[in-house]
């Protein structure tokens, strides 16, 4: 075989490549991270400071499974980032380890319901746990449940099913599956199922049929938000693993805890902050993460969150928001609901869409107000009654940036509605 040797000149070209220089400079710069992985949201730490009590409670409820009794179903709830998923996974890892040690037939299955998305998908994941393959579609849910139950029963074991972010599933598809799962033990002889439901929504109980609620919450555990001091403990333990010695300064760490504490005591936000701050420091080519990097990280995470919300809004909410943007862009100081509705209708006309009623649009405005994208303030119009003055809760630029790319709104980005045209004259 003939080997072709490329002349050096070709390599020479690569050497002056700007991108190559960039990579070299990055690699020459100081390293900040010792282990970036431990800041990943899925990482389950060896230690869960300030969750001893909750871990012990879960352990106590599940321990009977080691002797072959079913134990109780558990319903866990608390805001995002309060350590629910981490505490449950941690406790179950330890339970499984113990069950292998003593030879107790226990299996666990973790399912994130929001990601799984449908009842059918959850059922097929359960089937997979007991080794039954299910086609993507085509079977009736009842049939899939039967196959799962029959195979499970033969295996003679206790199956602990964790249904994480269960609120997302129930709000979309109702609680039929949950009802069936809470009743499943009635038809099992050799095996048993224990359910752990986890919800990020504290008011989720209201969505459940009382019978489902009472069987799911045989035991109930609430996870409270972390305080700034607790977050600082969690962070310093993780930062020690993630960063090389001295890279994360005391002040930066304290600021991350303070920011995340004001964000409903969210450990996920705290960890995101130290990770992004570290990445920004690394990008700057410096060896220490400063408070300035943390402030910058906070701003970046917040902007990313806004972009994500803007992108994923339903079309009519986008149009309502865009209508308010058009007012703000023309320097109209706060528009009232009626005016926003007029512009919204006009935009619908442009896109050949049927507009929603003013009542529905008013509802959408309220929803956007709740997530902080709009600010609506009630004002008195004297004998004309009351209305809302509406302003954007975020910058004009972020709307322009995100919606220029939107397949519906993009073509209208420089549009001037008729009523604003008249204003200008
Ligand atoms: P939730 O499920 O309540 O939304 P998670 O359990 O996913 O919250 O926690 C969010 C992040 O914070 C995860 O990366 C988790 O490892 C971490 N975390 C939460 N609580 C603790 C704790 N007490 N100690 C260490 N890390 C924690
Ligand atoms: Mg979770």
CSV table of C-alpha atoms and ligand atoms in Angstrom, one decimal:
chain,number,residue,atom,x,y,z
A,1,UNK,CA,0.0,0.0,0.0
A,2,UNK,CA,1.3,3.4,-0.9
A,3,UNK,CA,1.5,5.9,2.0
A,4,UNK,CA,0.9,9.5,1.0
A,5,UNK,CA,3.0,12.0,3.0
A,6,UNK,CA,1.5,15.4,3.0
A,7,UNK,CA,4.0,18.2,2.5
A,8,UNK,CA,4.7,20.2,5.7
A,9,UNK,CA,3.3,23.3,4.1
A,10,UNK,CA,-0.2,21.9,4.5
A,11,UNK,CA,0.4,21.5,8.3
A,12,UNK,CA,1.9,24.9,8.3
A,13,UNK,CA,-1.5,26.3,7.1
A,14,UNK,CA,-3.3,24.6,10.0
A,15,UNK,CA,-0.8,26.1,12.5
A,16,UNK,CA,-1.9,29.6,11.8
A,17,UNK,CA,-5.5,28.7,11.9
A,18,UNK,CA,-7.3,31.1,14.3
A,19,UNK,CA,-9.4,28.4,15.8
A,20,UNK,CA,-6.4,26.3,16.5
A,21,UNK,CA,-4.8,29.3,18.3
A,22,UNK,CA,-8.0,29.7,20.3
A,23,UNK,CA,-7.9,26.1,21.5
A,24,UNK,CA,-4.2,26.3,22.3
A,25,UNK,CA,-4.8,29.5,24.3
A,26,UNK,CA,-7.7,27.9,26.2
A,27,UNK,CA,-5.5,24.9,27.0
A,28,UNK,CA,-2.6,27.1,28.1
A,29,UNK,CA,-4.9,29.1,30.4
A,30,UNK,CA,-5.3,28.2,34.1
A,31,UNK,CA,-7.5,25.2,34.9
A,32,UNK,CA,-10.3,26.0,37.3
A,33,UNK,CA,-12.2,22.7,37.4
A,34,UNK,CA,-10.8,19.6,39.0
A,35,UNK,CA,-14.0,17.7,38.3
A,36,UNK,CA,-16.7,19.4,36.2
A,37,UNK,CA,-19.0,16.3,36.3
A,38,UNK,CA,-20.0,16.8,40.0
A,39,UNK,CA,-21.8,20.0,39.1
A,40,UNK,CA,-24.0,18.2,36.6
A,41,UNK,CA,-27.7,18.2,37.7
A,42,UNK,CA,-27.9,14.3,37.6
A,43,UNK,CA,-24.9,13.8,39.8
A,44,UNK,CA,-26.0,12.1,43.1
A,45,UNK,CA,-23.5,13.2,45.8
A,46,UNK,CA,-22.2,10.8,48.5
A,47,UNK,CA,-23.4,13.2,51.2
A,48,UNK,CA,-26.6,15.2,51.5
A,49,UNK,CA,-26.1,17.9,54.1
A,50,UNK,CA,-29.3,19.2,55.8
A,51,UNK,CA,-31.4,16.4,54.5
A,52,UNK,CA,-30.6,13.8,57.2
A,53,UNK,CA,-34.1,14.0,58.6
A,54,UNK,CA,-35.8,13.5,55.2
A,55,UNK,CA,-33.4,10.6,54.2
A,56,UNK,CA,-34.1,8.9,57.6
A,57,UNK,CA,-37.8,9.3,57.2
A,58,UNK,CA,-37.8,7.7,53.7
A,59,UNK,CA,-35.5,5.0,55.0
A,60,UNK,CA,-37.7,4.2,57.9
A,61,UNK,CA,-40.8,3.9,55.6
A,62,UNK,CA,-39.0,1.7,53.1
A,63,UNK,CA,-37.1,-0.6,55.6
A,64,UNK,CA,-40.0,-3.1,55.9
A,65,UNK,CA,-39.4,-4.0,52.3
A,66,UNK,CA,-36.1,-5.7,53.5
A,67,UNK,CA,-38.3,-8.2,55.4
A,68,UNK,CA,-40.7,-8.6,52.5
A,69,UNK,CA,-43.5,-6.4,53.8
A,70,UNK,CA,-44.8,-3.8,51.4
A,71,UNK,CA,-44.4,-0.7,53.6
A,72,UNK,CA,-46.3,2.4,52.7
A,73,UNK,CA,-46.5,4.6,49.6
A,74,UNK,CA,-44.9,7.9,49.9
A,75,UNK,CA,-45.9,11.3,48.5
A,76,UNK,CA,-43.1,13.9,48.5
A,77,UNK,CA,-43.4,17.5,47.6
A,78,UNK,CA,-41.5,20.7,47.7
A,79,UNK,CA,-40.3,23.4,45.3
A,80,UNK,CA,-37.7,22.7,42.7
A,81,UNK,CA,-34.1,22.4,43.9
A,82,UNK,CA,-35.0,21.4,47.4
A,83,UNK,CA,-33.3,18.0,47.1
A,84,UNK,CA,-36.3,15.7,46.6
A,85,UNK,CA,-34.9,13.7,43.7
A,86,UNK,CA,-31.4,13.6,45.2
A,87,UNK,CA,-32.7,12.4,48.6
A,88,UNK,CA,-34.9,9.7,47.1
A,89,UNK,CA,-32.2,8.3,44.8
A,90,UNK,CA,-29.7,8.4,47.5
A,91,UNK,CA,-31.9,6.5,49.9
A,92,UNK,CA,-32.9,3.9,47.3
A,93,UNK,CA,-29.3,3.3,46.3
A,94,UNK,CA,-28.5,2.5,49.9
A,95,UNK,CA,-31.6,0.3,50.2
A,96,UNK,CA,-30.7,-1.7,47.1
A,97,UNK,CA,-27.1,-2.1,48.4
A,98,UNK,CA,-28.5,-3.5,51.7
A,99,UNK,CA,-31.0,-5.7,50.0
A,100,UNK,CA,-28.2,-7.3,47.9
A,101,UNK,CA,-26.3,-7.8,51.2
A,102,UNK,CA,-29.1,-9.6,52.9
A,103,UNK,CA,-30.7,-11.3,49.9
A,104,UNK,CA,-34.0,-9.4,50.0
A,105,UNK,CA,-35.9,-9.4,46.6
A,106,UNK,CA,-36.2,-5.7,46.0
A,107,UNK,CA,-36.1,-3.8,42.7
A,108,UNK,CA,-36.5,-0.1,42.0
A,109,UNK,CA,-37.5,1.8,39.0
A,110,UNK,CA,-37.0,5.6,38.7
A,111,UNK,CA,-39.3,7.3,36.1
A,112,UNK,CA,-39.3,11.0,35.4
A,113,UNK,CA,-43.0,11.5,34.4
A,114,UNK,CA,-42.4,14.8,32.7
A,115,UNK,CA,-39.8,13.3,30.4
A,116,UNK,CA,-41.7,10.1,29.8
A,117,UNK,CA,-44.7,12.3,28.8
A,118,UNK,CA,-47.6,9.8,28.5
A,119,UNK,CA,-49.3,7.1,30.5
A,120,UNK,CA,-48.4,4.6,27.8
A,121,UNK,CA,-44.7,5.4,27.9
A,122,UNK,CA,-44.6,5.1,31.7
A,123,UNK,CA,-46.3,1.7,31.4
A,124,UNK,CA,-43.8,0.5,28.8
A,125,UNK,CA,-40.9,1.6,31.1
A,126,UNK,CA,-42.5,-0.4,33.9
A,127,UNK,CA,-42.7,-3.4,31.5
A,128,UNK,CA,-39.1,-2.9,30.6
A,129,UNK,CA,-38.2,-3.2,34.3
A,130,UNK,CA,-39.7,-6.7,34.5
A,131,UNK,CA,-38.2,-7.7,31.1
A,132,UNK,CA,-41.3,-7.4,28.9
A,133,UNK,CA,-40.8,-5.6,25.5
A,134,UNK,CA,-43.7,-3.4,24.4
A,135,UNK,CA,-44.1,-1.8,21.0
A,136,UNK,CA,-44.0,2.0,20.8
A,137,UNK,CA,-47.7,2.2,20.1
A,138,UNK,CA,-50.6,-0.1,19.2
A,139,UNK,CA,-51.6,-1.8,22.5
A,140,UNK,CA,-54.3,-0.6,24.8
A,141,UNK,CA,-53.1,0.7,28.1
A,142,UNK,CA,-55.1,-1.9,29.9
A,143,UNK,CA,-53.3,-4.6,28.0
A,144,UNK,CA,-49.9,-3.2,28.8
A,145,UNK,CA,-50.7,-2.9,32.5
A,146,UNK,CA,-51.9,-6.6,32.5
A,147,UNK,CA,-48.6,-7.7,30.9
A,148,UNK,CA,-46.7,-5.8,33.5
A,149,UNK,CA,-48.7,-7.1,36.4
A,150,UNK,CA,-48.6,-10.7,35.3
A,151,UNK,CA,-44.9,-10.8,34.7
A,152,UNK,CA,-44.1,-8.9,37.9
A,153,UNK,CA,-46.3,-11.3,39.9
A,154,UNK,CA,-44.2,-14.3,38.8
A,155,UNK,CA,-41.0,-12.6,39.9
A,156,UNK,CA,-42.0,-12.5,43.6
A,157,UNK,CA,-40.4,-9.2,44.5
A,158,UNK,CA,-41.1,-5.8,46.0
A,159,UNK,CA,-40.9,-3.2,43.2
A,160,UNK,CA,-40.4,0.4,44.3
A,161,UNK,CA,-41.6,2.7,41.6
A,162,UNK,CA,-40.5,6.3,41.8
A,163,UNK,CA,-42.7,8.7,39.8
A,164,UNK,CA,-40.8,11.9,39.8
A,165,UNK,CA,-42.3,15.2,38.6
A,166,UNK,CA,-45.7,13.4,38.7
A,167,UNK,CA,-47.5,16.8,38.7
A,168,UNK,CA,-46.5,17.4,35.1
A,169,UNK,CA,-48.1,14.1,34.0
A,170,UNK,CA,-51.3,14.5,36.0
A,171,UNK,CA,-51.9,18.1,34.8
A,172,UNK,CA,-51.8,16.9,31.2
A,173,UNK,CA,-53.3,13.4,31.3
A,174,UNK,CA,-55.3,13.2,34.5
A,175,UNK,CA,-54.8,10.6,37.3
A,176,UNK,CA,-56.2,7.4,35.7
A,177,UNK,CA,-52.8,5.7,35.5
A,178,UNK,CA,-52.0,6.7,39.1
A,179,UNK,CA,-55.4,5.3,40.2
A,180,UNK,CA,-54.6,2.0,38.5
A,181,UNK,CA,-51.2,1.8,40.0
A,182,UNK,CA,-52.4,2.5,43.5
A,183,UNK,CA,-54.8,-0.4,43.1
A,184,UNK,CA,-52.4,-2.8,41.5
A,185,UNK,CA,-51.6,-4.7,44.7
A,186,UNK,CA,-55.1,-6.0,45.0
A,187,UNK,CA,-54.4,-8.3,42.0
A,188,UNK,CA,-50.9,-9.3,42.9
A,189,UNK,CA,-50.1,-12.5,44.9
A,190,UNK,CA,-46.4,-13.1,44.7
A,191,UNK,CA,-45.1,-9.5,44.3
A,192,UNK,CA,-46.0,-6.1,45.5
A,193,UNK,CA,-45.6,-2.5,44.3
A,194,UNK,CA,-44.7,0.5,46.4
A,195,UNK,CA,-45.1,4.0,45.0
A,196,UNK,CA,-43.1,7.1,45.7
A,197,UNK,CA,-44.6,10.1,44.0
A,198,UNK,CA,-42.6,13.3,43.8
A,199,UNK,CA,-44.1,16.7,43.0
A,200,UNK,CA,-42.6,20.1,42.5
A,201,UNK,CA,-46.0,21.7,42.8
A,202,UNK,CA,-47.2,22.2,46.3
A,203,UNK,CA,-50.8,22.6,45.3
A,204,UNK,CA,-50.7,19.4,43.2
A,205,UNK,CA,-52.9,17.5,45.7
A,206,UNK,CA,-55.9,19.5,44.5
A,207,UNK,CA,-55.6,17.8,41.1
A,208,UNK,CA,-56.0,14.3,42.5
A,209,UNK,CA,-59.1,12.2,43.1
A,210,UNK,CA,-59.4,11.9,46.9
A,211,UNK,CA,-59.1,8.1,46.7
A,212,UNK,CA,-55.8,8.3,44.7
A,213,UNK,CA,-54.5,10.9,47.1
A,214,UNK,CA,-55.3,8.8,50.2
A,215,UNK,CA,-53.5,5.8,48.8
A,216,UNK,CA,-50.5,7.7,47.4
A,217,UNK,CA,-50.0,9.7,50.5
A,218,UNK,CA,-50.0,7.0,53.1
A,219,UNK,CA,-46.9,8.8,54.2
A,220,UNK,CA,-46.2,12.4,53.2
A,221,UNK,CA,-43.0,14.3,53.4
A,222,UNK,CA,-42.5,18.0,52.6
A,223,UNK,CA,-39.1,19.3,51.5
A,224,UNK,CA,-38.6,22.9,52.7
A,225,UNK,CA,-36.5,25.5,50.8
A,226,UNK,CA,-32.9,25.7,51.9
A,227,UNK,CA,-31.7,28.8,53.8
A,228,UNK,CA,-28.6,30.7,52.5
A,229,UNK,CA,-26.5,29.1,55.3
A,230,UNK,CA,-27.6,25.6,54.3
A,231,UNK,CA,-26.9,26.4,50.6
A,232,UNK,CA,-23.4,27.6,51.6
A,233,UNK,CA,-22.7,24.2,53.2
A,234,UNK,CA,-24.0,22.3,50.2
A,235,UNK,CA,-22.0,24.4,47.8
A,236,UNK,CA,-18.7,24.4,49.7
A,237,UNK,CA,-18.8,20.6,49.8
A,238,UNK,CA,-19.4,20.4,46.1
A,239,UNK,CA,-17.0,23.2,45.2
A,240,UNK,CA,-14.2,21.3,47.0
A,241,UNK,CA,-14.7,18.4,44.6
A,242,UNK,CA,-15.4,20.5,41.5
A,243,UNK,CA,-12.7,23.2,41.7
A,244,UNK,CA,-9.0,23.0,42.1
A,245,UNK,CA,-7.8,24.4,45.5
A,246,UNK,CA,-8.2,28.1,45.9
A,247,UNK,CA,-10.1,28.6,42.6
A,248,UNK,CA,-13.4,29.3,44.2
A,249,UNK,CA,-13.2,32.3,46.6
A,250,UNK,CA,-15.1,32.6,49.8
A,251,UNK,CA,-16.9,35.7,48.6
A,252,UNK,CA,-18.0,34.2,45.3
A,253,UNK,CA,-19.4,31.1,47.1
A,254,UNK,CA,-21.3,33.3,49.6
A,255,UNK,CA,-22.8,35.3,46.8
A,256,UNK,CA,-24.0,32.1,45.0
A,257,UNK,CA,-25.7,31.0,48.2
A,258,UNK,CA,-27.3,34.3,48.7
A,259,UNK,CA,-28.7,34.5,45.1
A,260,UNK,CA,-30.0,31.0,45.2
A,261,UNK,CA,-31.6,31.5,48.7
A,262,UNK,CA,-33.6,34.5,47.3
A,263,UNK,CA,-34.6,32.2,44.5
A,264,UNK,CA,-36.8,30.1,46.8
A,265,UNK,CA,-33.8,28.2,48.4
A,266,UNK,CA,-33.0,26.4,45.2
A,267,UNK,CA,-29.9,24.1,45.4
A,268,UNK,CA,-30.0,23.5,41.6
A,269,UNK,CA,-29.7,27.3,41.0
A,270,UNK,CA,-26.9,27.5,43.5
A,271,UNK,CA,-25.0,24.7,41.7
A,272,UNK,CA,-25.7,26.3,38.3
A,273,UNK,CA,-24.3,29.5,39.6
A,274,UNK,CA,-21.0,28.1,40.7
A,275,UNK,CA,-20.6,26.1,37.5
A,276,UNK,CA,-21.4,29.0,35.1
A,277,UNK,CA,-19.3,31.4,37.2
A,278,UNK,CA,-16.4,28.9,36.9
A,279,UNK,CA,-16.9,28.6,33.2
A,280,UNK,CA,-16.9,32.4,32.8
A,281,UNK,CA,-13.7,32.7,34.9
A,282,UNK,CA,-12.1,30.0,32.7
A,283,UNK,CA,-13.1,31.9,29.6
A,284,UNK,CA,-11.5,35.0,31.0
A,285,UNK,CA,-8.3,33.1,31.4
A,286,UNK,CA,-8.0,33.8,35.2
A,287,UNK,CA,-7.4,31.3,37.9
A,288,UNK,CA,-9.9,32.5,40.5
A,289,UNK,CA,-13.7,32.9,40.4
A,290,UNK,CA,-14.6,36.3,41.7
A,291,UNK,CA,-17.9,37.8,42.9
A,292,UNK,CA,-18.1,39.6,39.5
A,293,UNK,CA,-18.1,36.3,37.7
A,294,UNK,CA,-21.0,35.2,40.0
A,295,UNK,CA,-23.0,38.4,39.2
A,296,UNK,CA,-22.3,37.8,35.5
A,297,UNK,CA,-23.4,34.2,35.9
A,298,UNK,CA,-26.6,35.2,37.6
A,299,UNK,CA,-27.4,37.5,34.8
A,300,UNK,CA,-26.6,34.9,32.1
A,301,UNK,CA,-28.8,32.2,33.8
A,302,UNK,CA,-31.6,34.6,34.1
A,303,UNK,CA,-31.4,35.7,30.5
A,304,UNK,CA,-31.2,32.0,29.4
A,305,UNK,CA,-34.3,31.3,31.4
A,306,UNK,CA,-36.2,34.2,29.8
A,307,UNK,CA,-35.2,33.1,26.3
A,308,UNK,CA,-36.4,29.6,27.1
A,309,UNK,CA,-39.8,30.9,28.4
A,310,UNK,CA,-40.2,33.2,25.4
A,311,UNK,CA,-39.5,30.4,23.0
A,312,UNK,CA,-41.9,27.9,24.5
A,313,UNK,CA,-44.9,30.1,25.0
A,314,UNK,CA,-48.1,29.0,23.1
A,315,UNK,CA,-48.5,31.0,19.9
A,316,UNK,CA,-51.4,33.3,21.1
A,317,UNK,CA,-49.4,34.2,24.2
A,318,UNK,CA,-46.5,35.1,22.0
A,319,UNK,CA,-48.8,37.3,19.9
A,320,UNK,CA,-50.2,39.1,23.0
A,321,UNK,CA,-46.6,39.6,24.3
A,322,UNK,CA,-45.5,40.8,20.9
A,323,UNK,CA,-48.4,43.3,20.8
A,324,UNK,CA,-47.2,44.8,24.1
A,325,UNK,CA,-43.7,44.9,22.6
A,326,UNK,CA,-45.0,47.0,19.6
A,327,UNK,CA,-46.4,49.5,22.0
A,328,UNK,CA,-43.3,49.7,24.0
A,329,UNK,CA,-41.2,50.1,20.9
A,330,UNK,CA,-43.2,53.1,19.8
A,331,UNK,CA,-42.6,54.7,23.2
A,332,UNK,CA,-46.2,54.4,24.3
A,333,UNK,CA,-46.1,54.5,28.1
A,334,UNK,CA,-48.0,51.4,29.1
A,335,UNK,CA,-50.9,50.2,27.0
A,336,UNK,CA,-54.3,49.2,28.3
A,337,UNK,CA,-55.9,45.8,27.8
A,338,UNK,CA,-58.3,47.1,25.1
A,339,UNK,CA,-55.5,48.5,22.9
A,340,UNK,CA,-53.4,45.4,23.3
A,341,UNK,CA,-56.4,43.4,22.2
A,342,UNK,CA,-56.8,45.6,19.1
A,343,UNK,CA,-53.2,45.1,18.0
A,344,UNK,CA,-53.4,41.4,18.8
A,345,UNK,CA,-56.4,41.0,16.5
A,346,UNK,CA,-54.6,42.9,13.8
A,347,UNK,CA,-51.6,40.6,14.1
A,348,UNK,CA,-53.9,37.5,13.9
A,349,UNK,CA,-55.4,39.0,10.7
A,350,UNK,CA,-51.9,39.4,9.2
A,351,UNK,CA,-51.2,35.7,10.0
A,352,UNK,CA,-54.7,34.5,9.0
A,353,UNK,CA,-55.3,33.1,12.4
A,354,UNK,CA,-58.6,33.3,14.3
A,355,UNK,CA,-58.2,35.6,17.3
A,356,UNK,CA,-59.2,34.5,20.8
A,357,UNK,CA,-61.8,36.5,22.7
A,358,UNK,CA,-60.9,39.5,24.7
A,359,UNK,CA,-61.6,37.6,27.8
A,360,UNK,CA,-59.2,34.8,26.9
A,361,UNK,CA,-56.5,37.4,26.0
A,362,UNK,CA,-57.0,39.0,29.3
A,363,UNK,CA,-56.4,35.6,30.9
A,364,UNK,CA,-53.2,35.2,28.9
A,365,UNK,CA,-52.1,38.7,30.1
A,366,UNK,CA,-52.6,37.5,33.7
A,367,UNK,CA,-50.5,34.4,33.1
A,368,UNK,CA,-47.7,36.4,31.5
A,369,UNK,CA,-47.9,38.7,34.5
A,370,UNK,CA,-47.5,35.8,36.9
A,371,UNK,CA,-44.3,34.6,35.2
A,372,UNK,CA,-43.0,38.2,35.3
A,373,UNK,CA,-42.7,38.7,31.5
A,374,UNK,CA,-45.4,41.4,31.6
A,375,UNK,CA,-46.3,43.8,34.4
A,376,UNK,CA,-50.0,44.6,34.6
A,377,UNK,CA,-51.2,47.3,37.0
A,378,UNK,CA,-54.9,48.1,37.6
A,379,UNK,CA,-55.8,51.7,36.9
A,380,UNK,CA,-59.0,53.6,37.5
A,381,UNK,CA,-60.5,55.3,34.4
A,382,UNK,CA,-63.1,57.2,36.4
A,383,UNK,CA,-66.5,56.7,35.0
A,384,UNK,CA,-65.1,54.4,32.4
A,385,UNK,CA,-64.4,51.8,35.1
A,386,UNK,CA,-61.1,50.1,35.6
A,387,UNK,CA,-58.5,48.6,33.2
A,388,UNK,CA,-55.0,47.3,33.3
A,389,UNK,CA,-51.9,49.3,32.3
A,390,UNK,CA,-49.5,46.8,30.7
A,391,UNK,CA,-45.8,47.0,30.3
A,392,UNK,CA,-43.1,44.5,29.4
A,393,UNK,CA,-41.4,43.0,32.4
A,394,UNK,CA,-38.3,42.2,30.4
A,395,UNK,CA,-36.2,44.2,27.9
A,396,UNK,CA,-37.4,45.1,24.4
A,397,UNK,CA,-34.2,43.6,23.1
A,398,UNK,CA,-34.8,40.1,24.4
A,399,UNK,CA,-38.2,40.0,22.7
A,400,UNK,CA,-36.7,41.3,19.4
A,401,UNK,CA,-33.8,38.8,19.6
A,402,UNK,CA,-35.9,35.8,20.3
A,403,UNK,CA,-38.9,36.6,18.0
A,404,UNK,CA,-36.9,37.6,15.0
A,405,UNK,CA,-36.2,33.9,14.7
A,406,UNK,CA,-39.7,32.8,15.3
A,407,UNK,CA,-41.4,31.2,12.3
A,408,UNK,CA,-44.7,33.0,12.9
A,409,UNK,CA,-43.7,36.3,14.3
A,410,UNK,CA,-40.3,36.8,12.6
A,411,UNK,CA,-41.8,38.2,9.4
A,412,UNK,CA,-43.7,40.8,11.5
A,413,UNK,CA,-40.8,41.9,13.5
A,414,UNK,CA,-40.7,45.4,12.0
A,415,UNK,CA,-44.5,45.7,11.5
A,416,UNK,CA,-46.3,48.8,12.6
A,417,UNK,CA,-49.9,48.3,13.6
A,418,UNK,CA,-52.5,50.7,12.3
A,419,UNK,CA,-53.4,52.3,15.6
A,420,UNK,CA,-49.7,53.1,16.3
A,421,UNK,CA,-49.4,54.5,12.8
A,422,UNK,CA,-52.1,57.0,13.6
A,423,UNK,CA,-50.4,57.8,16.9
A,424,UNK,CA,-47.3,58.8,15.1
A,425,UNK,CA,-48.9,61.3,12.8
B,1,LIG,P1,-35.5,18.7,43.3
B,1,LIG,O1,-35.7,17.3,42.9
B,1,LIG,O2,-36.2,19.0,44.7
B,1,LIG,O3,-35.9,19.7,42.3
B,1,LIG,P2,-32.8,17.9,43.3
B,1,LIG,O4,-32.8,16.8,44.2
B,1,LIG,O5,-32.7,17.7,41.8
B,1,LIG,O6,-34.0,18.9,43.6
B,1,LIG,O7,-31.6,18.9,43.7
B,1,LIG,C1,-31.1,19.9,42.8
B,1,LIG,C2,-29.6,19.8,42.8
B,1,LIG,O8,-29.0,20.1,44.1
B,1,LIG,C3,-29.0,18.4,42.5
B,1,LIG,O9,-27.9,18.6,41.7
B,1,LIG,C4,-28.7,17.8,43.8
B,1,LIG,O10,-27.6,17.0,43.7
B,1,LIG,C5,-28.3,19.1,44.6
B,1,LIG,N1,-28.7,19.0,46.0
B,1,LIG,C6,-29.9,19.2,46.5
B,1,LIG,N2,-29.9,19.0,47.9
B,1,LIG,C7,-28.6,18.7,48.2
B,1,LIG,C8,-28.0,18.5,49.5
B,1,LIG,N3,-28.7,18.5,50.6
B,1,LIG,N4,-26.7,18.2,49.4
B,1,LIG,C9,-26.0,18.2,48.3
B,1,LIG,N5,-26.5,18.4,47.1
B,1,LIG,C10,-27.9,18.7,47.0
B,2,LIG,MG1,-36.5,16.7,41.0
